[in-house]
Structures are given as structure tokens and as C-alpha cells.
XYZ file of C-alpha atoms in Angstrom:
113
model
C 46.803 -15.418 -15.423
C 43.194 -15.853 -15.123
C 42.522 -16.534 -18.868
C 45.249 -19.398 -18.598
C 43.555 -20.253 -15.038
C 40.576 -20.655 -17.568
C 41.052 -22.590 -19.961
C 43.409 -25.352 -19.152
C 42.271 -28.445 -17.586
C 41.221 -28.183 -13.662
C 44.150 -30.421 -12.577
C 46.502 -28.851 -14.774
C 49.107 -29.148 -11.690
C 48.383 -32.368 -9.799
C 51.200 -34.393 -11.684
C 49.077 -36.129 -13.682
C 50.838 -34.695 -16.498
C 53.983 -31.985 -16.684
C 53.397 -28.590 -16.808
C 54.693 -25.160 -16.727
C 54.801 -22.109 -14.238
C 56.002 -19.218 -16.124
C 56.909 -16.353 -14.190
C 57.540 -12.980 -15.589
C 59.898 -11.376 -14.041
C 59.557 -7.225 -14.355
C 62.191 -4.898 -13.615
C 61.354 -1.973 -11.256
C 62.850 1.219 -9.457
C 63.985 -0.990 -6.363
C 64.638 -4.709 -8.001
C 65.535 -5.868 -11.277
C 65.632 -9.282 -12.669
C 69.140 -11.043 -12.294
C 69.426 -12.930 -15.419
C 68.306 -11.618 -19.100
C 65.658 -13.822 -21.201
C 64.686 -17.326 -19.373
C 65.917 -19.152 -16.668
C 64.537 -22.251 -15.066
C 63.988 -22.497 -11.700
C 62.030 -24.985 -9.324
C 61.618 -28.572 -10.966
C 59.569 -31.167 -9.021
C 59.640 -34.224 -10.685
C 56.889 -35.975 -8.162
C 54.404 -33.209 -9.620
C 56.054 -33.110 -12.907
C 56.167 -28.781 -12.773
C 58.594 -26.383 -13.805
C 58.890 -23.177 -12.928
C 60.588 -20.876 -15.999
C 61.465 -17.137 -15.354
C 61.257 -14.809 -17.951
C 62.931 -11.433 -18.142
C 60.658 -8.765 -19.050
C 62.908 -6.520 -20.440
C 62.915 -2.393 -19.867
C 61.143 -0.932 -22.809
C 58.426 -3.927 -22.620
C 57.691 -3.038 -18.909
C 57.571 1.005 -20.055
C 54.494 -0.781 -22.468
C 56.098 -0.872 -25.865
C 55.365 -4.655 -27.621
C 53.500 -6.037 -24.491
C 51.399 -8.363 -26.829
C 54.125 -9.370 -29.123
C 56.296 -10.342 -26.274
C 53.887 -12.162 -24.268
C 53.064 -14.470 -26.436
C 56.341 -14.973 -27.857
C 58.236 -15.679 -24.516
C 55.600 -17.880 -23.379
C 56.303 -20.078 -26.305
C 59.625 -19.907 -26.048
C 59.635 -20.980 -22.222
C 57.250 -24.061 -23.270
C 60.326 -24.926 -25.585
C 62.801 -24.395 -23.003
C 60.500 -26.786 -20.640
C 59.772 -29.170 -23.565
C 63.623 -29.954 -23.780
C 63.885 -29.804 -20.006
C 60.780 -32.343 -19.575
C 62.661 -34.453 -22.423
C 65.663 -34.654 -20.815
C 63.780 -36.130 -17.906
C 61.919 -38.703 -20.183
C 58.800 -36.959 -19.332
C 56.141 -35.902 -21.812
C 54.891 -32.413 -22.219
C 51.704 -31.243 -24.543
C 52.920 -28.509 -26.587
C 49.884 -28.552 -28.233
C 47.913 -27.777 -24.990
C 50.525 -25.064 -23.529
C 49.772 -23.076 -27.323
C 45.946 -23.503 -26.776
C 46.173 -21.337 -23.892
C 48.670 -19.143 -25.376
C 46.503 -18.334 -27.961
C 43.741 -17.807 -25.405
C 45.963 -15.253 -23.805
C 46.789 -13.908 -27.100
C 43.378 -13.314 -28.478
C 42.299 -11.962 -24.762
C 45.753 -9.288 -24.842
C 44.027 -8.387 -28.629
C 40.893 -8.084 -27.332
C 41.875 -5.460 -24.459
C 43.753 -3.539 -27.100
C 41.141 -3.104 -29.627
């Protein structure tokens, strides 16, 4: 969170253009997650966000594929809430949601080395 926090801009969320809050969604010993994979929740089209759950599933939250699966369901939720912002007529940067995905990516790498 605080890499993203980071490096996108410093009014990623006013509305001045969409974006994304992806939450991951971990399963525990009291709750687990509802739904498997994504699931979009809370759209405000005045401040152009979109909130998009993502399942962590079991063996992930036990710590096997962390990296591979963070970065790969955070791309796949900016696809979910390109086609979502699309179907709204409103445009979303893919090209800035994978800068900070790869920011997260190469800090993930960096922690593992």
C-alpha cells in the first residue's frame, strides 16, 4: 500500500480521473472471503473510483506465490475496472495502474532477495 501510496499522482482519488481501490480480501480462522477471484464493489461515478475485491486464496495466504499473485491479480482487477470504467464511457490509464504495479512488483522482489 505505501509503495502504491508512493508513486501515483497526489490526487490519484479526487475524480479528476478514474481509479481503482483494490482490496485483498484474505481468508482467516474466523472469516473467509464470500466470493472466489474478483468482485466489484463500491462505484462512485462523481469521484470516478472503484472498489475491486480480490480473493486471496488459501495456499497464497499460508505464503506460497505471494509475489506472483500480487502482481497478477492486480492486473487483472485493472482489467476488470478498465471494462467497468468503459462501460461507463469513462477513461482509465492502464498504463499508469501498471507503473505502480511494477513499483509494487520490484518492491515485493526486493524484500525477497
Amino acid at each position: 500500500m505505501n509503495v502504491a501510496a508512493n508513486v501515483r499522482a497526489s490526487n490519484y482519488d479526487d475524480g479528476a480521473e478514474a481509479w481503482i481501490n483494490p482490496i485483498f480480501i484474505v481468508p482467516g480462522t474466523i472469516y473467509q472471503p464470500e466470493f472466489e477471484g474478483y468482485e466489484l464493489g463500491h462505484f462512485s461515478k462523481k469521484q470516478k473510483g472503484l472498489v475491486v475485491k480480490i480473493a486471496v486464496p488459501k495456499t497464497v495466504a499460508a505464503g506460497k506465490g505471494i509475489r506472483e499473485f500480487v502482481g497478477g491479480a492486480l492486473r487483472e482487477a485493472v482489467r476488470l475496472a478498465a471494462a467497468h470504467f468503459a462501460s461507463k464511457g469513462i477513461s482509465f490509464s492502464t498504463l499508469k495502474a501498471e507503473k505502480i504495479i511494477l513499483a509494487i512488483e520490484a518492491d515485493l522482489e526486493s524484500k525477497a532477495a
